[in-house]
PDB file of C-alpha atoms in Angstrom:
ATOM      1  CA  MET A   1      79.636 -74.746  25.656  1.00 43.00           C
ATOM      2  CA  GLN A   2      77.584 -72.997  28.334  1.00 51.00           C
ATOM      3  CA  GLN A   3      73.967 -73.010  29.360  1.00 59.00           C
ATOM      4  CA  ALA A   4      72.367 -70.203  27.370  1.00 56.00           C
ATOM      5  CA  TYR A   5      70.511 -68.861  30.394  1.00 56.00           C
ATOM      6  CA  ARG A   6      73.611 -68.779  32.633  1.00 59.00           C
ATOM      7  CA  TRP A   7      76.605 -67.391  30.757  1.00 60.00           C
ATOM      8  CA  LYS A   8      79.930 -67.021  32.524  1.00 64.00           C
ATOM      9  CA  SER A   9      80.987 -63.940  30.643  1.00 64.00           C
ATOM     10  CA  ASN A  10      81.418 -60.258  31.350  1.00 68.00           C
ATOM     11  CA  ASP A  11      78.890 -57.725  30.134  1.00 72.00           C
ATOM     12  CA  LEU A  12      79.258 -56.316  26.623  1.00 68.00           C
ATOM     13  CA  CYS A  13      82.435 -58.249  25.802  1.00 76.00           C
ATOM     14  CA  ASN A  14      81.559 -60.509  22.847  1.00 87.00           C
ATOM     15  CA  ASN A  15      81.157 -59.664  19.182  1.00 92.00           C
ATOM     16  CA  ALA A  16      78.932 -62.577  18.206  1.00 95.00           C
ATOM     17  CA  ALA A  17      76.961 -65.511  19.532  1.00 94.00           C
ATOM     18  CA  LEU A  18      75.641 -68.579  17.744  1.00 95.00           C
ATOM     19  CA  MET A  19      72.581 -70.605  18.650  1.00 96.00           C
ATOM     20  CA  LEU A  20      72.629 -73.544  16.249  1.00 96.00           C
ATOM     21  CA  LYS A  21      69.555 -75.759  16.670  1.00 95.00           C
ATOM     22  CA  SER A  22      69.800 -75.032  20.390  1.00 94.00           C
ATOM     23  CA  LEU A  23      67.266 -72.431  21.564  1.00 96.00           C
ATOM     24  CA  HIS A  24      64.438 -74.970  21.444  1.00 96.00           C
ATOM     25  CA  HIS A  25      66.457 -77.115  23.899  1.00 94.00           C
ATOM     26  CA  VAL A  26      66.440 -74.351  26.527  1.00 95.00           C
ATOM     27  CA  PRO A  27      63.566 -74.850  28.991  1.00 95.00           C
ATOM     28  CA  ILE A  28      60.628 -72.763  27.727  1.00 97.00           C
ATOM     29  CA  ALA A  29      60.449 -70.767  30.964  1.00 97.00           C
ATOM     30  CA  LEU A  30      64.116 -69.752  30.479  1.00 96.00           C
ATOM     31  CA  MET A  31      64.151 -68.868  26.765  1.00 97.00           C
ATOM     32  CA  ASP A  32      63.591 -65.145  27.400  1.00 97.00           C
ATOM     33  CA  VAL A  33      66.277 -65.240  30.102  1.00 95.00           C
ATOM     34  CA  ALA A  34      68.666 -66.935  27.663  1.00 95.00           C
ATOM     35  CA  LEU A  35      68.164 -64.270  25.008  1.00 96.00           C
ATOM     36  CA  GLY A  36      68.560 -61.586  27.681  1.00 95.00           C
ATOM     37  CA  GLU A  37      71.868 -63.179  28.690  1.00 93.00           C
ATOM     38  CA  VAL A  38      73.056 -63.090  25.093  1.00 94.00           C
ATOM     39  CA  ALA A  39      72.121 -59.401  24.919  1.00 94.00           C
ATOM     40  CA  ARG A  40      74.010 -58.818  28.177  1.00 93.00           C
ATOM     41  CA  VAL A  41      77.273 -60.318  26.933  1.00 92.00           C
ATOM     42  CA  LEU A  42      77.239 -58.917  23.384  1.00 94.00           C
ATOM     43  CA  ARG A  43      78.788 -55.575  22.594  1.00 95.00           C
ATOM     44  CA  PRO A  44      76.495 -53.000  20.992  1.00 96.00           C
ATOM     45  CA  GLY A  45      76.482 -53.852  17.301  1.00 96.00           C
ATOM     46  CA  GLY A  46      77.306 -57.498  18.043  1.00 96.00           C
ATOM     47  CA  HIS A  47      75.379 -60.224  16.266  1.00 98.00           C
ATOM     48  CA  LEU A  48      73.321 -63.203  17.334  1.00 98.00           C
ATOM     49  CA  TYR A  49      72.813 -65.937  14.740  1.00 98.00           C
ATOM     50  CA  VAL A  50      69.808 -68.107  15.630  1.00 98.00           C
ATOM     51  CA  SER A  51      69.261 -71.206  13.494  1.00 98.00           C
ATOM     52  CA  GLU A  52      66.264 -73.351  14.407  1.00 98.00           C
ATOM     53  CA  PRO A  53      64.662 -76.347  12.703  1.00 97.00           C
ATOM     54  CA  VAL A  54      61.136 -75.806  11.402  1.00 97.00           C
ATOM     55  CA  TYR A  55      58.482 -78.245  12.585  1.00 97.00           C
ATOM     56  CA  ASP A  56      57.676 -79.611   9.129  1.00 98.00           C
ATOM     57  CA  GLY A  57      58.719 -82.172   6.564  1.00 98.00           C
ATOM     58  CA  ALA A  58      59.029 -85.921   6.176  1.00 98.00           C
ATOM     59  CA  LEU A  59      61.947 -86.239   8.592  1.00 98.00           C
ATOM     60  CA  ASN A  60      60.042 -84.297  11.237  1.00 98.00           C
ATOM     61  CA  SER A  61      57.043 -86.597  10.763  1.00 98.00           C
ATOM     62  CA  ILE A  62      59.253 -89.548  11.686  1.00 99.00           C
ATOM     63  CA  VAL A  63      61.134 -87.875  14.535  1.00 98.00           C
ATOM     64  CA  ARG A  64      57.976 -86.634  16.208  1.00 98.00           C
ATOM     65  CA  LEU A  65      56.891 -90.252  16.708  1.00 98.00           C
ATOM     66  CA  PHE A  66      59.458 -90.486  19.524  1.00 97.00           C
ATOM     67  CA  ASN A  67      60.484 -86.859  20.135  1.00 97.00           C
ATOM     68  CA  ASP A  68      57.720 -84.356  19.419  1.00 97.00           C
ATOM     69  CA  GLU A  69      59.325 -80.901  19.488  1.00 97.00           C
ATOM     70  CA  GLY A  70      56.361 -78.956  18.122  1.00 98.00           C
ATOM     71  CA  GLU A  71      55.763 -76.985  21.309  1.00 98.00           C
ATOM     72  CA  VAL A  72      59.399 -76.138  22.016  1.00 98.00           C
ATOM     73  CA  ARG A  73      60.211 -75.145  18.442  1.00 98.00           C
ATOM     74  CA  ALA A  74      57.236 -72.759  18.361  1.00 98.00           C
ATOM     75  CA  ALA A  75      58.270 -71.405  21.766  1.00 98.00           C
ATOM     76  CA  ALA A  76      61.794 -70.708  20.489  1.00 98.00           C
ATOM     77  CA  GLN A  77      60.474 -68.626  17.584  1.00 98.00           C
ATOM     78  CA  SER A  78      58.112 -66.785  19.930  1.00 98.00           C
ATOM     79  CA  ALA A  79      61.014 -66.038  22.275  1.00 98.00           C
ATOM     80  CA  VAL A  80      62.983 -64.469  19.409  1.00 98.00           C
ATOM     81  CA  ASP A  81      59.905 -62.431  18.463  1.00 98.00           C
ATOM     82  CA  ARG A  82      59.573 -61.195  22.058  1.00 98.00           C
ATOM     83  CA  ALA A  83      63.291 -60.383  22.232  1.00 98.00           C
ATOM     84  CA  LEU A  84      62.901 -58.149  19.186  1.00 97.00           C
ATOM     85  CA  HIS A  85      60.257 -56.157  21.075  1.00 96.00           C
ATOM     86  CA  THR A  86      62.535 -55.461  24.066  1.00 95.00           C
ATOM     87  CA  GLY A  87      64.547 -52.820  22.240  1.00 94.00           C
ATOM     88  CA  ALA A  88      67.770 -54.784  22.728  1.00 94.00           C
ATOM     89  CA  TRP A  89      67.754 -56.274  19.218  1.00 97.00           C
ATOM     90  CA  GLN A  90      67.228 -55.403  15.582  1.00 97.00           C
ATOM     91  CA  GLN A  91      66.668 -58.172  13.050  1.00 98.00           C
ATOM     92  CA  VAL A  92      69.026 -57.633  10.128  1.00 98.00           C
ATOM     93  CA  ALA A  93      68.396 -60.800   8.130  1.00 98.00           C
ATOM     94  CA  GLU A  94      66.085 -63.773   7.954  1.00 98.00           C
ATOM     95  CA  GLN A  95      66.433 -66.840   5.784  1.00 98.00           C
ATOM     96  CA  ARG A  96      64.624 -70.123   5.360  1.00 98.00           C
ATOM     97  CA  PHE A  97      66.306 -73.032   3.634  1.00 98.00           C
ATOM     98  CA  ASP A  98      66.264 -76.809   3.416  1.00 98.00           C
ATOM     99  CA  MET A  99      69.262 -78.605   4.893  1.00 98.00           C
ATOM    100  CA  PRO A 100      70.011 -82.013   3.356  1.00 98.00           C
ATOM    101  CA  VAL A 101      70.118 -84.918   5.807  1.00 98.00           C
ATOM    102  CA  HIS A 102      71.235 -88.457   4.941  1.00 99.00           C
ATOM    103  CA  TYR A 103      71.124 -91.722   6.858  1.00 99.00           C
ATOM    104  CA  ALA A 104      72.817 -94.822   5.452  1.00 98.00           C
ATOM    105  CA  ASP A 105      70.096 -97.023   6.944  1.00 98.00           C
ATOM    106  CA  PHE A 106      67.617 -97.250   9.814  1.00 99.00           C
ATOM    107  CA  GLN A 107      70.307 -98.397  12.241  1.00 98.00           C
ATOM    108  CA  THR A 108      72.238 -95.183  11.594  1.00 98.00           C
ATOM    109  CA  PHE A 109      69.077 -93.135  12.091  1.00 98.00           C
ATOM    110  CA  GLU A 110      68.261 -95.000  15.292  1.00 98.00           C
ATOM    111  CA  GLN A 111      71.726 -94.424  16.743  1.00 97.00           C
ATOM    112  CA  ARG A 112      71.951 -90.728  15.810  1.00 96.00           C
ATOM    113  CA  MET A 113      68.384 -89.623  16.406  1.00 97.00           C
ATOM    114  CA  MET A 114      66.721 -92.053  18.782  1.00 97.00           C
ATOM    115  CA  ARG A 115      69.628 -92.831  21.110  1.00 95.00           C
ATOM    116  CA  PRO A 116      71.583 -89.617  21.628  1.00 88.00           C
ATOM    117  CA  THR A 117      73.703 -89.420  24.752  1.00 82.00           C
ATOM    118  CA  PHE A 118      71.833 -86.344  26.035  1.00 82.00           C
ATOM    119  CA  ALA A 119      68.220 -87.593  25.925  1.00 85.00           C
ATOM    120  CA  ASP A 120      66.107 -90.554  26.930  1.00 90.00           C
ATOM    121  CA  HIS A 121      63.223 -91.035  24.515  1.00 93.00           C
ATOM    122  CA  ALA A 122      61.691 -93.895  26.537  1.00 95.00           C
ATOM    123  CA  LEU A 123      62.050 -96.265  23.612  1.00 96.00           C
ATOM    124  CA  THR A 124      60.188 -99.538  23.587  1.00 97.00           C
ATOM    125  CA  PRO A 125      60.502-102.336  21.034  1.00 98.00           C
ATOM    126  CA  ALA A 126      57.027-101.439  19.731  1.00 98.00           C
ATOM    127  CA  LEU A 127      57.960 -97.762  19.307  1.00 98.00           C
ATOM    128  CA  ILE A 128      61.220 -98.630  17.547  1.00 98.00           C
ATOM    129  CA  GLN A 129      59.281-100.900  15.171  1.00 99.00           C
ATOM    130  CA  HIS A 130      56.727 -98.149  14.503  1.00 99.00           C
ATOM    131  CA  VAL A 131      59.491 -95.643  13.701  1.00 99.00           C
ATOM    132  CA  ALA A 132      61.293 -98.207  11.508  1.00 99.00           C
ATOM    133  CA  GLU A 133      58.090 -98.740   9.526  1.00 99.00           C
ATOM    134  CA  ALA A 134      57.689 -94.975   9.025  1.00 99.00           C
ATOM    135  CA  PHE A 135      61.344 -94.686   7.982  1.00 99.00           C
ATOM    136  CA  ALA A 136      61.374 -97.626   5.527  1.00 99.00           C
ATOM    137  CA  PRO A 137      59.548 -95.940   2.598  1.00 98.00           C
ATOM    138  CA  HIS A 138      62.282 -93.278   2.492  1.00 98.00           C
ATOM    139  CA  CYS A 139      65.129 -95.776   2.059  1.00 98.00           C
ATOM    140  CA  GLY A 140      66.704 -96.470  -1.285  1.00 97.00           C
ATOM    141  CA  PRO A 141      69.885 -98.222  -2.406  1.00 97.00           C
ATOM    142  CA  ASP A 142      71.996 -95.349  -1.044  1.00 98.00           C
ATOM    143  CA  GLY A 143      70.079 -94.845   2.191  1.00 98.00           C
ATOM    144  CA  ALA A 144      67.459 -92.287   3.138  1.00 99.00           C
ATOM    145  CA  HIS A 145      67.667 -88.685   1.979  1.00 98.00           C
ATOM    146  CA  PHE A 146      65.632 -85.983   3.695  1.00 99.00           C
ATOM    147  CA  THR A 147      65.595 -82.234   3.958  1.00 98.00           C
ATOM    148  CA  ARG A 148      65.294 -80.426   7.268  1.00 98.00           C
ATOM    149  CA  PRO A 149      63.590 -77.036   6.894  1.00 98.00           C
ATOM    150  CA  MET A 150      65.554 -74.382   8.782  1.00 98.00           C
ATOM    151  CA  HIS A 151      64.757 -70.835   9.885  1.00 98.00           C
ATOM    152  CA  VAL A 152      67.712 -68.511  10.476  1.00 98.00           C
ATOM    153  CA  ARG A 153      67.467 -65.080  12.018  1.00 99.00           C
ATOM    154  CA  LEU A 154      70.412 -62.714  12.355  1.00 99.00           C
ATOM    155  CA  LEU A 155      69.957 -60.141  15.105  1.00 98.00           C
ATOM    156  CA  ARG A 156      72.123 -57.127  15.899  1.00 98.00           C
ATOM    157  CA  ARG A 157      72.524 -55.897  19.458  1.00 97.00           C
ATOM    158  CA  CYS A 158      71.200 -52.331  19.517  1.00 95.00           C
ATOM    159  CA  GLN A 159      73.619 -49.543  20.336  1.00 85.00           C
ATOM    160  CA  GLU A 160      71.688 -47.668  23.000  1.00 63.00           C
ATOM    161  CA  SER A 161      69.345 -50.199  24.516  1.00 51.00           C
ATOM    162  CA  GLN A 162      70.065 -52.277  27.580  1.00 50.00           C
ATOM    163  CA  PRO A 163      68.913 -55.893  27.598  1.00 50.00           C
ATOM    164  CA  ALA A 164      65.525 -56.567  29.126  1.00 50.00           C
TER     165      ALA A 164
END
């Protein structure tokens, strides 16, 4: 895995690139650079698959209590929109769907979502309690079932255009 805005790859040498729930984790100021880097390393006709979570739904309402990604998720979609206006890309498909998400219990949710190895959410006992209270109504005998709304865009690297 590489930083999207600093690829160690030759120009025009890859057939495809995947950004799976990752563009919104690129610093906002570097999102355009990241998409330019993808355009640089993809062969003409190559594809970029961008899958980003939508800022909506019951799961999002809980997660945003400790990790509000509203601004960065909107910025990621805007960056893709801007990339399409550079002439380097053509959008060939777009799909929205709900991805099922299951947690056996709050402890599983807390470990996976609140305490990832790559982020510090500045958790306090009061915040954990608040999130647990928001999570509790979604729990049943077999855990908590959610859907995560997703937005996928498939872009094709244009034949004649150079990346911006």
